C-alpha atoms as a PDB file:
ATOM      1  CA  MET A   1       0.000   0.000   0.000  1.00  0.00           C
ATOM      2  CA  LYS A   2       1.346   3.419  -0.957  1.00  0.00           C
ATOM      3  CA  SER A   3       1.637   6.084   1.684  1.00  0.00           C
ATOM      4  CA  ALA A   4      -0.152   9.329   0.927  1.00  0.00           C
ATOM      5  CA  MET A   5       1.894  12.268  -0.314  1.00  0.00           C
ATOM      6  CA  PRO A   6       1.736  15.334   1.907  1.00  0.00           C
ATOM      7  CA  GLY A   7      -0.930  17.713   0.652  1.00  0.00           C
ATOM      8  CA  LEU A   8      -0.461  21.323  -0.294  1.00  0.00           C
ATOM      9  CA  PHE A   9      -3.746  23.227  -0.327  1.00  0.00           C
ATOM     10  CA  VAL A  10      -3.783  26.471  -2.305  1.00  0.00           C
ATOM     11  CA  VAL A  11      -6.602  28.898  -3.117  1.00  0.00           C
ATOM     12  CA  ALA A  12      -6.672  31.341  -6.003  1.00  0.00           C
ATOM     13  CA  ALA A  13      -9.039  33.929  -7.438  1.00  0.00           C
ATOM     14  CA  ALA A  14     -10.024  34.625 -10.993  1.00  0.00           C
ATOM     15  CA  LEU A  15     -10.761  38.327 -10.517  1.00  0.00           C
ATOM     16  CA  VAL A  16     -13.033  39.432 -13.366  1.00  0.00           C
ATOM     17  CA  ASP A  17     -13.387  43.132 -14.221  1.00  0.00           C
ATOM     18  CA  ARG A  18     -16.370  44.830 -15.889  1.00  0.00           C
ATOM     19  CA  ASP A  19     -14.819  44.221 -19.328  1.00  0.00           C
ATOM     20  CA  GLY A  20     -14.585  40.454 -18.766  1.00  0.00           C
ATOM     21  CA  ARG A  21     -10.824  40.491 -18.269  1.00  0.00           C
ATOM     22  CA  LEU A  22      -8.977  38.414 -15.664  1.00  0.00           C
ATOM     23  CA  LEU A  23      -6.180  39.581 -13.393  1.00  0.00           C
ATOM     24  CA  VAL A  24      -2.977  37.560 -13.374  1.00  0.00           C
ATOM     25  CA  GLN A  25       0.212  38.278 -11.481  1.00  0.00           C
ATOM     26  CA  GLN A  26       3.798  37.440 -12.331  1.00  0.00           C
ATOM     27  CA  ARG A  27       5.824  35.455  -9.805  1.00  0.00           C
ATOM     28  CA  PRO A  28       8.881  37.409  -8.596  1.00  0.00           C
ATOM     29  CA  GLU A  29      12.454  36.497  -9.505  1.00  0.00           C
ATOM     30  CA  GLY A  30      14.381  34.397  -7.034  1.00  0.00           C
ATOM     31  CA  GLY A  31      11.480  32.168  -5.975  1.00  0.00           C
ATOM     32  CA  ALA A  32       9.856  28.989  -7.180  1.00  0.00           C
ATOM     33  CA  MET A  33       8.437  29.241 -10.712  1.00  0.00           C
ATOM     34  CA  ALA A  34       9.880  32.768 -11.073  1.00  0.00           C
ATOM     35  CA  GLY A  35       8.475  34.747 -14.004  1.00  0.00           C
ATOM     36  CA  LEU A  36       5.375  32.589 -14.481  1.00  0.00           C
ATOM     37  CA  TRP A  37       1.932  34.182 -14.551  1.00  0.00           C
ATOM     38  CA  GLU A  38      -0.665  32.927 -12.071  1.00  0.00           C
ATOM     39  CA  PHE A  39      -3.974  33.715 -10.470  1.00  0.00           C
ATOM     40  CA  PRO A  40      -3.556  35.595  -7.169  1.00  0.00           C
ATOM     41  CA  GLY A  41      -3.895  33.554  -4.001  1.00  0.00           C
ATOM     42  CA  GLY A  42      -1.825  31.337  -1.774  1.00  0.00           C
ATOM     43  CA  LYS A  43      -1.564  28.562   0.770  1.00  0.00           C
ATOM     44  CA  LEU A  44      -4.099  27.811   3.472  1.00  0.00           C
ATOM     45  CA  GLU A  45      -2.831  28.390   6.998  1.00  0.00           C
ATOM     46  CA  PRO A  46      -3.786  26.004   9.823  1.00  0.00           C
ATOM     47  CA  GLY A  47      -7.372  26.545  10.952  1.00  0.00           C
ATOM     48  CA  GLU A  48      -8.410  28.609   7.900  1.00  0.00           C
ATOM     49  CA  THR A  49     -11.246  27.807   5.547  1.00  0.00           C
ATOM     50  CA  PRO A  50     -10.414  28.199   1.856  1.00  0.00           C
ATOM     51  CA  GLU A  51     -12.486  31.381   1.727  1.00  0.00           C
ATOM     52  CA  GLN A  52     -10.747  32.908   4.770  1.00  0.00           C
ATOM     53  CA  ALA A  53      -7.355  32.094   3.249  1.00  0.00           C
ATOM     54  CA  LEU A  54      -8.275  33.675  -0.076  1.00  0.00           C
ATOM     55  CA  ILE A  55      -9.621  36.847   1.538  1.00  0.00           C
ATOM     56  CA  ARG A  56      -6.375  37.120   3.555  1.00  0.00           C
ATOM     57  CA  GLU A  57      -4.156  36.416   0.530  1.00  0.00           C
ATOM     58  CA  LEU A  58      -5.944  38.968  -1.691  1.00  0.00           C
ATOM     59  CA  ALA A  59      -5.519  41.627   1.010  1.00  0.00           C
ATOM     60  CA  GLU A  60      -1.825  40.762   1.467  1.00  0.00           C
ATOM     61  CA  GLU A  61      -0.931  40.387  -2.230  1.00  0.00           C
ATOM     62  CA  LEU A  62      -3.185  42.948  -3.937  1.00  0.00           C
ATOM     63  CA  ALA A  63      -4.369  45.315  -1.174  1.00  0.00           C
ATOM     64  CA  ILE A  64      -8.039  44.636  -1.966  1.00  0.00           C
ATOM     65  CA  ASP A  65     -10.936  43.701   0.317  1.00  0.00           C
ATOM     66  CA  VAL A  66     -13.234  40.851  -0.684  1.00  0.00           C
ATOM     67  CA  GLU A  67     -16.376  39.646   1.051  1.00  0.00           C
ATOM     68  CA  GLU A  68     -16.826  35.884   1.374  1.00  0.00           C
ATOM     69  CA  ALA A  69     -20.213  36.163  -0.373  1.00  0.00           C
ATOM     70  CA  CYS A  70     -18.406  37.490  -3.474  1.00  0.00           C
ATOM     71  CA  LEU A  71     -16.279  34.337  -3.861  1.00  0.00           C
ATOM     72  CA  ALA A  72     -17.907  31.753  -6.121  1.00  0.00           C
ATOM     73  CA  PRO A  73     -16.227  28.324  -6.140  1.00  0.00           C
ATOM     74  CA  ALA A  74     -15.412  27.525  -9.774  1.00  0.00           C
ATOM     75  CA  CYS A  75     -13.150  24.485 -10.080  1.00  0.00           C
ATOM     76  CA  PHE A  76     -10.006  22.828  -8.835  1.00  0.00           C
ATOM     77  CA  ALA A  77      -6.746  21.514 -10.205  1.00  0.00           C
ATOM     78  CA  SER A  78      -4.587  18.691  -8.926  1.00  0.00           C
ATOM     79  CA  ASP A  79      -0.848  18.369  -9.568  1.00  0.00           C
ATOM     80  CA  ARG A  80       2.306  16.884  -8.106  1.00  0.00           C
ATOM     81  CA  ILE A  81       4.948  19.397  -7.031  1.00  0.00           C
ATOM     82  CA  GLY A  82       8.115  17.668  -5.933  1.00  0.00           C
ATOM     83  CA  ASP A  83       7.239  15.304  -3.106  1.00  0.00           C
ATOM     84  CA  ARG A  84       3.897  16.972  -2.368  1.00  0.00           C
ATOM     85  CA  HIS A  85       0.474  16.885  -3.962  1.00  0.00           C
ATOM     86  CA  LEU A  86      -1.049  20.272  -4.825  1.00  0.00           C
ATOM     87  CA  LEU A  87      -4.785  20.828  -4.694  1.00  0.00           C
ATOM     88  CA  LEU A  88      -5.613  24.265  -6.150  1.00  0.00           C
ATOM     89  CA  LEU A  89      -9.114  25.615  -5.458  1.00  0.00           C
ATOM     90  CA  LEU A  90     -10.134  28.373  -7.868  1.00  0.00           C
ATOM     91  CA  TYR A  91     -12.842  30.910  -7.065  1.00  0.00           C
ATOM     92  CA  VAL A  92     -14.347  33.528  -9.370  1.00  0.00           C
ATOM     93  CA  CYS A  93     -14.689  37.009  -7.908  1.00  0.00           C
ATOM     94  CA  ARG A  94     -16.380  39.916  -9.700  1.00  0.00           C
ATOM     95  CA  LYS A  95     -16.665  42.385  -6.802  1.00  0.00           C
ATOM     96  CA  TRP A  96     -14.033  43.799  -4.450  1.00  0.00           C
ATOM     97  CA  ARG A  97     -13.052  47.068  -2.773  1.00  0.00           C
ATOM     98  CA  GLY A  98      -9.853  48.836  -3.760  1.00  0.00           C
ATOM     99  CA  THR A  99      -7.594  48.829  -6.790  1.00  0.00           C
ATOM    100  CA  PRO A 100      -5.279  45.811  -7.101  1.00  0.00           C
ATOM    101  CA  VAL A 101      -1.586  46.628  -6.686  1.00  0.00           C
ATOM    102  CA  ALA A 102       1.363  44.222  -6.979  1.00  0.00           C
ATOM    103  CA  ARG A 103       2.627  43.980  -3.401  1.00  0.00           C
ATOM    104  CA  HIS A 104       4.568  40.727  -3.859  1.00  0.00           C
ATOM    105  CA  ALA A 105       4.364  40.057  -7.601  1.00  0.00           C
ATOM    106  CA  SER A 106       6.695  41.456 -10.266  1.00  0.00           C
ATOM    107  CA  ALA A 107       3.733  42.675 -12.329  1.00  0.00           C
ATOM    108  CA  LEU A 108      -0.038  42.529 -12.744  1.00  0.00           C
ATOM    109  CA  ARG A 109      -1.840  42.177 -16.050  1.00  0.00           C
ATOM    110  CA  TRP A 110      -5.518  42.228 -17.053  1.00  0.00           C
ATOM    111  CA  VAL A 111      -6.101  39.722 -19.872  1.00  0.00           C
ATOM    112  CA  ARG A 112      -8.960  38.186 -21.816  1.00  0.00           C
ATOM    113  CA  PRO A 113      -9.434  34.487 -21.000  1.00  0.00           C
ATOM    114  CA  VAL A 114      -8.204  33.434 -24.457  1.00  0.00           C
ATOM    115  CA  GLU A 115      -4.942  35.326 -23.859  1.00  0.00           C
ATOM    116  CA  LEU A 116      -4.103  32.999 -20.953  1.00  0.00           C
ATOM    117  CA  HIS A 117      -3.097  30.320 -23.496  1.00  0.00           C
ATOM    118  CA  GLY A 118      -0.152  32.503 -24.540  1.00  0.00           C
ATOM    119  CA  LEU A 119       1.187  33.127 -21.039  1.00  0.00           C
ATOM    120  CA  ALA A 120       3.766  30.986 -19.259  1.00  0.00           C
ATOM    121  CA  MET A 121       1.772  29.649 -16.299  1.00  0.00           C
ATOM    122  CA  PRO A 122       2.327  26.982 -13.625  1.00  0.00           C
ATOM    123  CA  PRO A 123       1.165  23.515 -14.745  1.00  0.00           C
ATOM    124  CA  ALA A 124      -1.704  23.483 -12.228  1.00  0.00           C
ATOM    125  CA  ASP A 125      -3.177  26.713 -13.674  1.00  0.00           C
ATOM    126  CA  LYS A 126      -3.250  25.590 -17.327  1.00  0.00           C
ATOM    127  CA  PRO A 127      -6.254  23.187 -17.038  1.00  0.00           C
ATOM    128  CA  LEU A 128      -8.352  26.015 -15.557  1.00  0.00           C
ATOM    129  CA  ILE A 129      -8.156  28.187 -18.695  1.00  0.00           C
ATOM    130  CA  GLY A 130     -10.862  26.363 -20.672  1.00  0.00           C
ATOM    131  CA  LEU A 131     -13.352  26.615 -17.849  1.00  0.00           C
ATOM    132  CA  LEU A 132     -12.639  30.318 -17.406  1.00  0.00           C
ATOM    133  CA  GLU A 133     -13.191  30.887 -21.136  1.00  0.00           C
ATOM    134  CA  ALA A 134     -16.643  29.319 -20.742  1.00  0.00           C
ATOM    135  CA  LEU A 135     -17.483  31.221 -17.533  1.00  0.00           C
ATOM    136  CA  VAL A 136     -16.336  34.708 -18.536  1.00  0.00           C
END
């Protein structure tokens, strides 16, 4: 019987503006997957629900405030990263307070869903593009 790989639970938001564009952020140099574009979010901390973690991460990374009621669960992705198994929970968010700023990312970019195919993204984010094209 195989032993289970340690899990890595991550939440992310597909922030959708009034023009139907999505916000992606570029991972900073010097870290894992540097230079790749991703949906904003991060790891769950002990005792947090996915929604609490995402609200915290969006405030820390983008300086925006999001209400839990504005987070709509959309889909998930599953991937192996090294010796751990990543489970990425993606939420769609169309309403927030504040203007997103890149606090930890190298850059932010608003893109149409179809443009995501042309961006270098982490493997776990790629399968989410088709669903976002259908949703937005």
